[in-house]
Amino acid sequence: MRTQVGIIGAGPAGLLLSHLLHLRGISSVVLERRSREYVERRVRAGVLEQGTVDTLVAAGVGERLLREGLPHRGIELRYGGAGHRIAFERLVPGRAITVYGQQEVVKDLIAARLAAGGDVRFEADDVAVHDIGTDRPYVTFGGGERLDCDVIAGCDGFHGVTRPSIPDGVLTAYEREYPFAWLGVLARVEPSAEELIYARTERGFALHSMRSPEVSRFYLQVPAGTDLADWPDERVWAELRTRLETVPGFSLATGEIFERGVTPMRSFVAEPMQYGRLYLAGDAAHIVPPTGAKGLNLAVADVRVLTGALARFYADGSTELLDGYSAACLKRVWRAQHFSWWMTTLLHTFDSDDAYGRRLQLSHLDYVTSSEAAAATLAENYVGLPYEDGGPAGP
Ligand code: RFL
Ligand code: PHB
């Protein structure tokens, strides 16, 4: 089998790359380890930056997103017995976020790829990449199948096979682990507020989010290594109440919990994001703690850069943009790393003995919620900084 770009992983990065390449007349095959059902059901992100929405709409896959996505023009920071709104419409006029589940983005992209005759192979076992240091790389998978290509895109997430295929000594890894995780649940209940609430309490962080007018999404800071079995529904609701019902007049509506999971928190960047003819995109190259809601959005930004570089390569044979791929992505990656680390340290409980650290946290929260300049810094990072190239290229 032969294609121009071999893509490993059918998450948002791999699927969007395949779709954007198709719009530029470049062929690809996507190889995914899991089943279509599994990938479409995997519950993760919910917050799309303005640029992500614009990119999906310009690529012709934003129809349902525009219909069902929930545009939000602010978030609340809740601490010390009061709520403080970060008002995007005033701080970053014309920019907002849209709440729309990542698995809905994935479903829309899969449908678009299949409708256009795209080649997406689910349940592809034992994917391995070969000769990536040469200009004739290839991929093997399944019981002896082989895919020859010009370029391989490693879109296989943090635990994938492509990044570890790069020879030792090429990549430098930068990372930070946090002593806590997020327990996330989906519940069949109307959201208790119109906007997202990021709550800092002495018992830990809590987040009120949503997926639709009927489905709410919640997260609780829990110790790293927490076992879900220790968190029956009643305990989840009691803890959410304690951490969210801290302002007068707010009461949390409860309902049936139908999905739950624990997500470890980590910051990680591998540099450079390329080796030979292998280009890493999305979580395969970098991950952020979810507090800044940046992971999926960064994956989209990487894929935009990679699409432009591949389009140039196939137009005139120049590798100039491909050679600069990593450098072009890393600027945004590091900005998002900082923002995600900053939001995480601002809102989570760390060492309970660290009274000095707690005072710093509260002082900084007071600053962010009282200074227009500080609030604008949070707002412009949260809705997403503009792309280097100015905006989404149309199809
Ligand atoms: P993905 O989504 O992990 O997809 C990688 C795909 O590769 C497949 N794969 C393989 N395929 C073939 N062979 C192999 N050997 C393979 N190994 C792996 C996997 O099965 C999978 O299908 O990476 P991608 O595409 O880079 O997308 C990244 C995003 O998924 C991730 O950054 C976000 O989910 C992070 N994130 C959030 N991002 C946001 O922008 N906004 C948010 O609000 C947000 N909230 C979150 C989040 C992530 C969370 N979790 C569970 C990690 C909230 C949570 C709880
Ligand atoms: C979500 O709705 O899943 C969500 C929202 C905001 C975040 C992370 C996740 O920061």
Short mmCIF file of C-alpha atoms and ligand atoms in Angstrom, two decimals:
data_model
loop_
_atom_site.label_atom_id
_atom_site.label_comp_id
_atom_site.label_asym_id
_atom_site.label_seq_id
_atom_site.Cartn_x
_atom_site.Cartn_y
_atom_site.Cartn_z
CA MET A 1 0.00 0.00 0.00
CA ARG A 2 1.20 3.50 -0.72
CA THR A 3 0.05 6.96 0.34
CA GLN A 4 1.60 10.41 0.63
CA VAL A 5 1.20 10.89 4.39
CA GLY A 6 0.90 7.97 6.83
CA ILE A 7 -0.95 9.16 9.92
CA ILE A 8 -0.76 7.19 13.18
CA GLY A 9 -3.74 7.83 15.49
CA ALA A 10 -7.36 8.83 14.90
CA GLY A 11 -7.71 11.37 17.68
CA PRO A 12 -8.47 15.00 16.89
CA ALA A 13 -4.91 15.60 15.59
CA GLY A 14 -4.76 12.66 13.17
CA LEU A 15 -8.31 13.02 11.87
CA LEU A 16 -8.11 16.77 11.35
CA LEU A 17 -4.74 16.43 9.62
CA SER A 18 -6.14 13.82 7.26
CA HIS A 19 -9.11 16.06 6.50
CA LEU A 20 -7.07 19.25 5.94
CA LEU A 21 -4.64 17.35 3.68
CA HIS A 22 -7.57 15.98 1.68
CA LEU A 23 -8.80 19.57 1.14
CA ARG A 24 -5.34 20.37 -0.31
CA GLY A 25 -5.39 17.30 -2.57
CA ILE A 26 -2.87 15.33 -0.49
CA SER A 27 -3.59 11.67 0.22
CA SER A 28 -3.26 9.99 3.62
CA VAL A 29 -4.09 6.79 5.45
CA VAL A 30 -4.98 6.92 9.16
CA LEU A 31 -4.06 3.91 11.31
CA GLU A 32 -5.83 3.70 14.67
CA ARG A 33 -5.31 1.05 17.33
CA ARG A 34 -8.80 1.28 18.86
CA SER A 35 -12.23 0.61 17.40
CA ARG A 36 -14.37 3.38 15.92
CA GLU A 37 -16.87 2.99 18.78
CA TYR A 38 -14.14 3.33 21.38
CA VAL A 39 -12.68 6.47 19.80
CA GLU A 40 -16.11 8.07 19.37
CA ARG A 41 -17.02 7.42 22.99
CA ARG A 42 -13.81 8.52 24.67
CA VAL A 43 -14.80 11.44 26.91
CA ARG A 44 -12.22 14.18 27.21
CA ALA A 45 -12.03 17.86 26.45
CA GLY A 46 -14.91 20.26 26.23
CA VAL A 47 -13.58 23.74 25.57
CA LEU A 48 -12.77 24.89 22.04
CA GLU A 49 -10.87 28.12 21.46
CA GLN A 50 -12.19 30.60 18.95
CA GLY A 51 -9.40 29.64 16.51
CA THR A 52 -10.26 25.94 16.82
CA VAL A 53 -13.89 26.67 16.02
CA ASP A 54 -12.86 28.89 13.09
CA THR A 55 -10.53 26.17 11.78
CA LEU A 56 -13.21 23.46 11.95
CA VAL A 57 -15.82 25.73 10.34
CA ALA A 58 -13.44 26.80 7.54
CA ALA A 59 -12.67 23.12 6.91
CA GLY A 60 -16.36 22.36 6.45
CA VAL A 61 -16.76 20.24 9.60
CA GLY A 62 -18.36 22.87 11.83
CA GLU A 63 -22.01 22.52 10.93
CA ARG A 64 -23.12 20.52 14.00
CA LEU A 65 -20.62 22.39 16.18
CA LEU A 66 -22.25 25.70 15.26
CA ARG A 67 -25.70 24.23 15.89
CA GLU A 68 -25.09 22.34 19.13
CA GLY A 69 -21.97 23.97 20.63
CA LEU A 70 -22.51 26.36 23.53
CA PRO A 71 -20.74 29.72 23.07
CA HIS A 72 -19.46 31.13 26.37
CA ARG A 73 -18.44 34.74 26.90
CA GLY A 74 -16.96 34.36 30.35
CA ILE A 75 -15.92 32.03 33.16
CA GLU A 76 -16.20 32.35 36.92
CA LEU A 77 -13.34 32.09 39.39
CA ARG A 78 -14.82 31.14 42.77
CA TYR A 79 -12.83 31.34 46.02
CA GLY A 80 -13.01 32.86 49.47
CA GLY A 81 -16.80 32.80 49.52
CA ALA A 82 -17.33 34.85 46.36
CA GLY A 83 -17.56 34.38 42.60
CA HIS A 84 -15.69 36.64 40.16
CA ARG A 85 -16.56 36.72 36.49
CA ILE A 86 -13.83 36.98 33.85
CA ALA A 87 -15.83 38.74 31.14
CA PHE A 88 -14.44 37.90 27.71
CA GLU A 89 -16.80 40.30 25.94
CA ARG A 90 -15.18 43.23 27.76
CA LEU A 91 -11.60 41.94 28.09
CA VAL A 92 -11.14 40.32 24.66
CA PRO A 93 -13.98 41.70 22.51
CA GLY A 94 -15.14 39.45 19.72
CA ARG A 95 -13.41 36.35 21.09
CA ALA A 96 -15.10 33.56 23.02
CA ILE A 97 -14.92 29.83 23.64
CA THR A 98 -17.36 27.13 22.62
CA VAL A 99 -18.26 24.19 24.84
CA TYR A 100 -18.57 21.11 22.60
CA GLY A 101 -17.34 17.65 23.55
CA GLN A 102 -14.13 16.39 22.02
CA GLN A 103 -15.84 13.12 21.10
CA GLU A 104 -18.36 15.13 19.07
CA VAL A 105 -15.47 16.75 17.15
CA VAL A 106 -14.05 13.27 16.59
CA LYS A 107 -17.42 11.94 15.35
CA ASP A 108 -17.79 14.87 12.94
CA LEU A 109 -14.27 14.36 11.58
CA ILE A 110 -14.70 10.60 11.14
CA ALA A 111 -17.99 11.18 9.30
CA ALA A 112 -16.34 13.78 7.03
CA ARG A 113 -13.37 11.50 6.25
CA LEU A 114 -15.57 8.53 5.43
CA ALA A 115 -18.00 10.63 3.35
CA ALA A 116 -15.04 11.82 1.25
CA GLY A 117 -13.81 8.25 0.73
CA GLY A 118 -10.97 8.70 3.23
CA ASP A 119 -8.98 5.68 4.40
CA VAL A 120 -9.25 5.37 8.20
CA ARG A 121 -8.33 1.92 9.54
CA PHE A 122 -9.54 1.17 13.03
CA GLU A 123 -8.24 -1.70 15.16
CA ALA A 124 -4.85 -1.55 13.44
CA ASP A 125 -2.64 -3.71 15.71
CA ASP A 126 1.10 -3.56 16.21
CA VAL A 127 1.70 -0.32 14.32
CA ALA A 128 5.44 0.30 13.92
CA VAL A 129 7.31 2.96 11.96
CA HIS A 130 10.49 2.21 10.01
CA ASP A 131 13.30 4.07 8.20
CA ILE A 132 12.06 7.41 9.54
CA GLY A 133 15.56 8.85 9.15
CA THR A 134 15.37 8.28 5.37
CA ASP A 135 13.12 9.77 2.68
CA ARG A 136 11.39 6.38 2.24
CA PRO A 137 9.74 5.75 5.59
CA TYR A 138 7.11 3.05 5.97
CA VAL A 139 4.69 1.70 8.52
CA THR A 140 3.87 -1.91 9.32
CA PHE A 141 0.74 -3.07 11.11
CA GLY A 142 -1.67 -5.96 11.53
CA GLY A 143 -0.54 -9.36 10.33
CA GLY A 144 2.24 -8.16 8.01
CA GLU A 145 0.65 -5.20 6.22
CA ARG A 146 2.92 -2.44 4.98
CA LEU A 147 2.21 1.22 4.18
CA ASP A 148 4.83 3.15 2.20
CA CYS A 149 4.69 6.94 2.42
CA ASP A 150 6.68 10.14 1.95
CA VAL A 151 6.10 11.39 5.46
CA ILE A 152 4.72 9.96 8.73
CA ALA A 153 2.64 12.03 11.14
CA GLY A 154 2.79 10.79 14.74
CA CYS A 155 -0.65 11.72 16.07
CA ASP A 156 -0.85 8.79 18.48
CA GLY A 157 -1.11 10.64 21.77
CA PHE A 158 1.11 10.60 24.82
CA HIS A 159 1.32 6.79 25.09
CA GLY A 160 1.78 6.15 21.36
CA VAL A 161 4.56 4.38 19.47
CA THR A 162 5.92 7.14 17.25
CA ARG A 163 7.74 9.32 19.79
CA PRO A 164 9.59 6.31 21.31
CA SER A 165 10.67 5.33 17.76
CA ILE A 166 12.93 8.36 17.54
CA PRO A 167 16.54 7.30 18.27
CA ASP A 168 17.87 7.94 21.77
CA GLY A 169 19.55 11.27 22.27
CA VAL A 170 17.55 13.17 19.63
CA LEU A 171 14.73 14.44 21.81
CA THR A 172 14.90 16.46 24.97
CA ALA A 173 11.93 15.98 27.30
CA TYR A 174 10.79 18.74 29.62
CA GLU A 175 8.27 17.73 32.22
CA ARG A 176 6.52 18.41 35.49
CA GLU A 177 4.28 16.11 37.49
CA TYR A 178 1.68 17.26 39.96
CA PRO A 179 0.79 15.51 43.22
CA PHE A 180 -2.88 15.29 42.27
CA ALA A 181 -5.29 14.08 39.58
CA TRP A 182 -8.76 15.03 38.36
CA LEU A 183 -11.76 12.84 38.96
CA GLY A 184 -14.20 13.68 36.14
CA VAL A 185 -17.88 12.75 35.87
CA LEU A 186 -20.67 13.29 33.38
CA ALA A 187 -24.14 13.58 34.89
CA ARG A 188 -27.62 13.74 33.41
CA VAL A 189 -28.59 17.04 34.97
CA GLU A 190 -29.10 20.58 33.80
CA PRO A 191 -26.00 22.73 34.46
CA SER A 192 -26.32 24.66 37.73
CA ALA A 193 -24.85 27.82 36.19
CA GLU A 194 -24.67 29.21 32.68
CA GLU A 195 -20.87 29.41 32.63
CA LEU A 196 -17.91 27.32 33.74
CA ILE A 197 -16.93 27.70 37.40
CA TYR A 198 -13.31 27.18 38.44
CA ALA A 199 -13.47 26.84 42.24
CA ARG A 200 -10.53 26.98 44.61
CA THR A 201 -11.18 25.75 48.15
CA GLU A 202 -9.07 24.58 51.07
CA ARG A 203 -10.28 21.02 50.27
CA GLY A 204 -9.05 21.26 46.70
CA PHE A 205 -10.13 22.41 43.26
CA ALA A 206 -13.51 21.76 41.63
CA LEU A 207 -14.77 22.59 38.13
CA HIS A 208 -18.36 22.95 37.00
CA SER A 209 -18.64 22.48 33.23
CA MET A 210 -21.26 21.11 30.87
CA ARG A 211 -21.90 19.39 27.58
CA SER A 212 -25.48 20.37 26.77
CA PRO A 213 -28.57 21.82 28.46
CA GLU A 214 -29.21 18.31 29.83
CA VAL A 215 -25.69 17.11 30.67
CA SER A 216 -23.24 18.55 33.19
CA ARG A 217 -19.52 17.82 33.48
CA PHE A 218 -17.69 18.06 36.79
CA TYR A 219 -14.13 17.60 37.96
CA LEU A 220 -12.66 17.26 41.46
CA GLN A 221 -9.03 17.52 42.46
CA VAL A 222 -8.11 14.18 44.08
CA PRO A 223 -4.76 12.73 45.21
CA ALA A 224 -2.62 11.15 42.47
CA GLY A 225 -3.33 7.43 42.27
CA THR A 226 -6.95 7.76 43.44
CA ASP A 227 -9.06 4.63 42.93
CA LEU A 228 -12.51 5.28 41.41
CA ALA A 229 -13.92 2.57 43.66
CA ASP A 230 -13.38 4.92 46.61
CA TRP A 231 -15.73 7.46 45.03
CA PRO A 232 -19.34 6.25 44.98
CA ASP A 233 -21.84 8.76 43.58
CA GLU A 234 -22.87 10.10 47.00
CA ARG A 235 -19.28 10.95 47.83
CA VAL A 236 -18.78 12.71 44.47
CA TRP A 237 -21.89 14.84 44.98
CA ALA A 238 -21.09 15.62 48.62
CA GLU A 239 -17.61 16.78 47.70
CA LEU A 240 -18.83 18.81 44.72
CA ARG A 241 -21.38 20.49 47.00
CA THR A 242 -18.77 21.31 49.60
CA ARG A 243 -16.43 22.83 47.03
CA LEU A 244 -19.00 24.60 44.83
CA GLU A 245 -21.77 25.69 47.21
CA THR A 246 -19.56 28.36 48.72
CA VAL A 247 -21.36 31.48 47.53
CA PRO A 248 -24.78 32.71 48.63
CA GLY A 249 -27.65 31.52 46.46
CA PHE A 250 -25.78 28.79 44.56
CA SER A 251 -27.11 25.28 44.84
CA LEU A 252 -25.85 22.31 42.88
CA ALA A 253 -28.39 20.24 40.96
CA THR A 254 -27.61 16.52 40.99
CA GLY A 255 -28.54 13.68 38.69
CA GLU A 256 -27.47 10.29 37.39
CA ILE A 257 -23.71 9.93 36.91
CA PHE A 258 -23.17 7.93 33.72
CA GLU A 259 -19.46 8.33 33.04
CA ARG A 260 -16.46 8.66 35.34
CA GLY A 261 -12.68 8.64 35.13
CA VAL A 262 -9.46 9.75 36.79
CA THR A 263 -6.94 11.79 34.81
CA PRO A 264 -3.37 12.20 36.01
CA MET A 265 -1.95 15.70 35.70
CA ARG A 266 1.28 16.23 33.83
CA SER A 267 3.10 18.86 31.83
CA PHE A 268 5.39 17.50 29.09
CA VAL A 269 7.13 18.75 25.96
CA ALA A 270 9.43 16.78 23.63
CA GLU A 271 11.78 18.89 21.52
CA PRO A 272 12.16 18.94 18.61
CA MET A 273 8.75 17.71 17.44
CA GLN A 274 10.30 16.00 14.41
CA TYR A 275 12.99 13.59 13.32
CA GLY A 276 13.77 12.82 9.68
CA ARG A 277 10.43 12.22 7.97
CA LEU A 278 8.46 11.77 11.22
CA TYR A 279 6.49 14.76 12.52
CA LEU A 280 4.80 14.63 15.93
CA ALA A 281 1.55 16.54 16.52
CA GLY A 282 -0.76 16.99 19.52
CA ASP A 283 -0.39 14.91 22.68
CA ALA A 284 2.29 12.77 21.01
CA ALA A 285 4.61 15.76 21.38
CA HIS A 286 3.28 17.61 24.42
CA ILE A 287 0.67 17.47 27.14
CA VAL A 288 -0.69 20.01 29.58
CA PRO A 289 -2.77 19.69 32.73
CA PRO A 290 -6.42 20.27 31.72
CA THR A 291 -6.92 23.36 33.91
CA GLY A 292 -6.25 25.72 31.00
CA ALA A 293 -8.33 23.62 28.54
CA LYS A 294 -5.52 23.76 25.98
CA GLY A 295 -4.65 20.17 24.91
CA LEU A 296 -7.07 19.70 22.03
CA ASN A 297 -6.61 23.28 20.92
CA LEU A 298 -2.84 22.85 20.72
CA ALA A 299 -3.31 19.68 18.67
CA VAL A 300 -5.37 21.71 16.18
CA ALA A 301 -2.72 24.44 16.04
CA ASP A 302 0.06 21.88 15.32
CA VAL A 303 -1.93 20.27 12.56
CA ARG A 304 -2.57 23.62 10.89
CA VAL A 305 1.19 24.27 10.76
CA LEU A 306 1.92 20.74 9.49
CA THR A 307 -0.72 21.03 6.77
CA GLY A 308 0.80 24.28 5.50
CA ALA A 309 4.29 22.76 5.49
CA LEU A 310 3.16 19.61 3.64
CA ALA A 311 1.19 21.67 1.11
CA ARG A 312 4.37 23.59 0.30
CA PHE A 313 6.40 20.37 0.08
CA TYR A 314 3.98 18.87 -2.43
CA ALA A 315 3.62 22.15 -4.35
CA ASP A 316 7.30 22.78 -5.11
CA GLY A 317 9.35 20.13 -3.32
CA SER A 318 10.67 22.62 -0.76
CA THR A 319 11.29 21.26 2.75
CA GLU A 320 11.76 24.74 4.17
CA LEU A 321 8.49 24.81 6.10
CA LEU A 322 8.77 21.14 7.10
CA ASP A 323 12.25 21.81 8.46
CA GLY A 324 10.85 24.68 10.51
CA TYR A 325 7.78 22.75 11.72
CA SER A 326 8.92 22.18 15.29
CA ALA A 327 10.15 25.73 15.80
CA ALA A 328 6.91 27.10 14.35
CA CYS A 329 4.80 25.03 16.78
CA LEU A 330 6.85 25.34 19.94
CA LYS A 331 6.23 29.02 20.51
CA ARG A 332 2.51 28.42 21.00
CA VAL A 333 3.17 25.15 22.81
CA TRP A 334 5.29 26.86 25.46
CA ARG A 335 2.81 29.71 25.90
CA ALA A 336 0.09 27.12 26.54
CA GLN A 337 2.44 25.19 28.84
CA HIS A 338 2.94 28.28 30.93
CA PHE A 339 -0.74 29.19 30.99
CA SER A 340 -1.80 25.66 31.95
CA TRP A 341 0.83 25.40 34.69
CA TRP A 342 -0.17 28.86 35.96
CA MET A 343 -3.92 28.09 36.06
CA THR A 344 -3.12 24.79 37.81
CA THR A 345 -0.93 26.35 40.49
CA LEU A 346 -3.40 29.20 40.98
CA LEU A 347 -6.38 26.97 41.68
CA HIS A 348 -5.24 23.67 43.24
CA THR A 349 -4.38 22.84 46.81
CA PHE A 350 -0.76 21.80 47.15
CA ASP A 351 1.02 20.98 50.38
CA SER A 352 -1.42 21.68 53.23
CA ASP A 353 1.49 22.82 55.42
CA ASP A 354 2.49 25.52 52.97
CA ALA A 355 0.73 28.53 54.49
CA TYR A 356 3.00 30.91 52.60
CA GLY A 357 2.07 29.31 49.26
CA ARG A 358 -1.64 29.62 50.10
CA ARG A 359 -1.29 33.32 50.84
CA LEU A 360 0.49 33.82 47.51
CA GLN A 361 -2.29 31.96 45.70
CA LEU A 362 -5.02 34.08 47.29
CA SER A 363 -3.13 37.29 46.65
CA HIS A 364 -2.76 36.37 43.00
CA LEU A 365 -6.43 35.43 42.70
CA ASP A 366 -7.36 38.81 44.20
CA TYR A 367 -5.12 40.49 41.64
CA VAL A 368 -6.55 38.58 38.68
CA THR A 369 -10.11 39.36 39.75
CA SER A 370 -9.56 43.06 40.52
CA SER A 371 -7.09 44.28 37.88
CA GLU A 372 -8.33 44.66 34.31
CA ALA A 373 -4.80 44.05 33.03
CA ALA A 374 -4.42 40.79 34.96
CA ALA A 375 -7.92 39.60 34.03
CA ALA A 376 -7.22 40.41 30.37
CA THR A 377 -4.07 38.26 30.52
CA LEU A 378 -6.13 35.30 31.72
CA ALA A 379 -8.89 35.99 29.19
CA GLU A 380 -6.68 36.31 26.11
CA ASN A 381 -4.83 33.09 26.93
CA TYR A 382 -8.03 31.22 27.74
CA VAL A 383 -9.85 32.11 24.52
CA GLY A 384 -6.59 31.42 22.65
CA LEU A 385 -3.93 33.72 21.26
CA PRO A 386 -4.09 34.44 17.52
CA TYR A 387 -2.29 32.03 15.19
CA GLU A 388 1.08 33.12 13.81
CA ASP A 389 -0.35 32.95 10.29
CA GLY A 390 -3.21 35.26 11.23
CA GLY A 391 -6.20 32.94 10.92
CA PRO A 392 -7.63 29.78 9.52
CA ALA A 393 -6.92 29.22 5.87
CA GLY A 394 -10.14 28.32 4.10
CA PRO A 395 -10.49 25.01 2.33
P1 RFL B 1 -5.44 11.59 21.36
O1 RFL B 1 -6.78 12.16 21.47
O2 RFL B 1 -4.85 10.91 22.55
O3 RFL B 1 -5.45 10.60 20.13
C1 RFL B 1 -4.39 9.71 19.88
C2 RFL B 1 -4.93 8.52 19.13
O4 RFL B 1 -3.87 7.64 18.80
C3 RFL B 1 -4.29 6.31 19.07
N1 RFL B 1 -3.10 5.48 19.31
C4 RFL B 1 -2.61 4.61 18.39
N2 RFL B 1 -3.02 4.30 17.17
C5 RFL B 1 -2.31 3.36 16.49
N3 RFL B 1 -1.23 2.70 17.03
C6 RFL B 1 -0.80 3.00 18.27
N4 RFL B 1 0.25 2.38 18.80
C7 RFL B 1 -1.49 3.99 19.01
N5 RFL B 1 -1.36 4.54 20.25
C8 RFL B 1 -2.32 5.43 20.41
C9 RFL B 1 -5.17 6.45 20.29
O5 RFL B 1 -6.05 5.34 20.45
C10 RFL B 1 -5.92 7.73 19.96
O6 RFL B 1 -7.09 7.49 19.22
O7 RFL B 1 -4.37 12.72 20.93
P2 RFL B 1 -4.54 14.01 19.99
O8 RFL B 1 -5.22 13.69 18.73
O9 RFL B 1 -3.20 14.64 19.99
O10 RFL B 1 -5.55 14.95 20.80
C11 RFL B 1 -5.19 15.52 22.03
C12 RFL B 1 -6.41 15.66 22.94
O11 RFL B 1 -7.08 14.44 22.99
C13 RFL B 1 -6.03 16.12 24.35
O12 RFL B 1 -5.02 17.09 24.30
C14 RFL B 1 -7.25 16.73 25.10
O13 RFL B 1 -8.22 15.76 25.35
C15 RFL B 1 -6.81 17.34 26.42
N6 RFL B 1 -7.94 17.88 27.20
C16 RFL B 1 -8.49 19.11 26.92
N7 RFL B 1 -8.06 19.81 25.85
C17 RFL B 1 -8.67 20.99 25.52
O14 RFL B 1 -8.25 21.63 24.54
N8 RFL B 1 -9.74 21.49 26.22
C18 RFL B 1 -10.23 20.83 27.32
O15 RFL B 1 -11.23 21.29 27.89
C19 RFL B 1 -9.59 19.62 27.71
N9 RFL B 1 -10.04 18.91 28.76
C20 RFL B 1 -8.49 17.11 28.25
C21 RFL B 1 -9.55 17.67 29.03
C22 RFL B 1 -8.06 15.81 28.50
C23 RFL B 1 -8.64 15.09 29.52
N10 RFL B 1 -8.18 13.76 29.68
C24 RFL B 1 -9.02 12.66 29.97
C25 RFL B 1 -6.82 13.42 29.30
C26 RFL B 1 -10.11 16.96 30.06
C27 RFL B 1 -9.65 15.68 30.32
C28 RFL B 1 -10.28 14.96 31.49
C1 PHB B 2 -14.57 20.06 30.19
O1 PHB B 2 -15.70 20.52 30.06
O2 PHB B 2 -14.32 18.86 29.99
C2 PHB B 2 -13.46 20.95 30.61
C3 PHB B 2 -13.68 22.30 30.77
C4 PHB B 2 -12.65 23.14 31.17
C5 PHB B 2 -11.40 22.62 31.43
C6 PHB B 2 -11.16 21.26 31.26
C7 PHB B 2 -12.18 20.42 30.85
O3 PHB B 2 -10.40 23.44 31.85
#
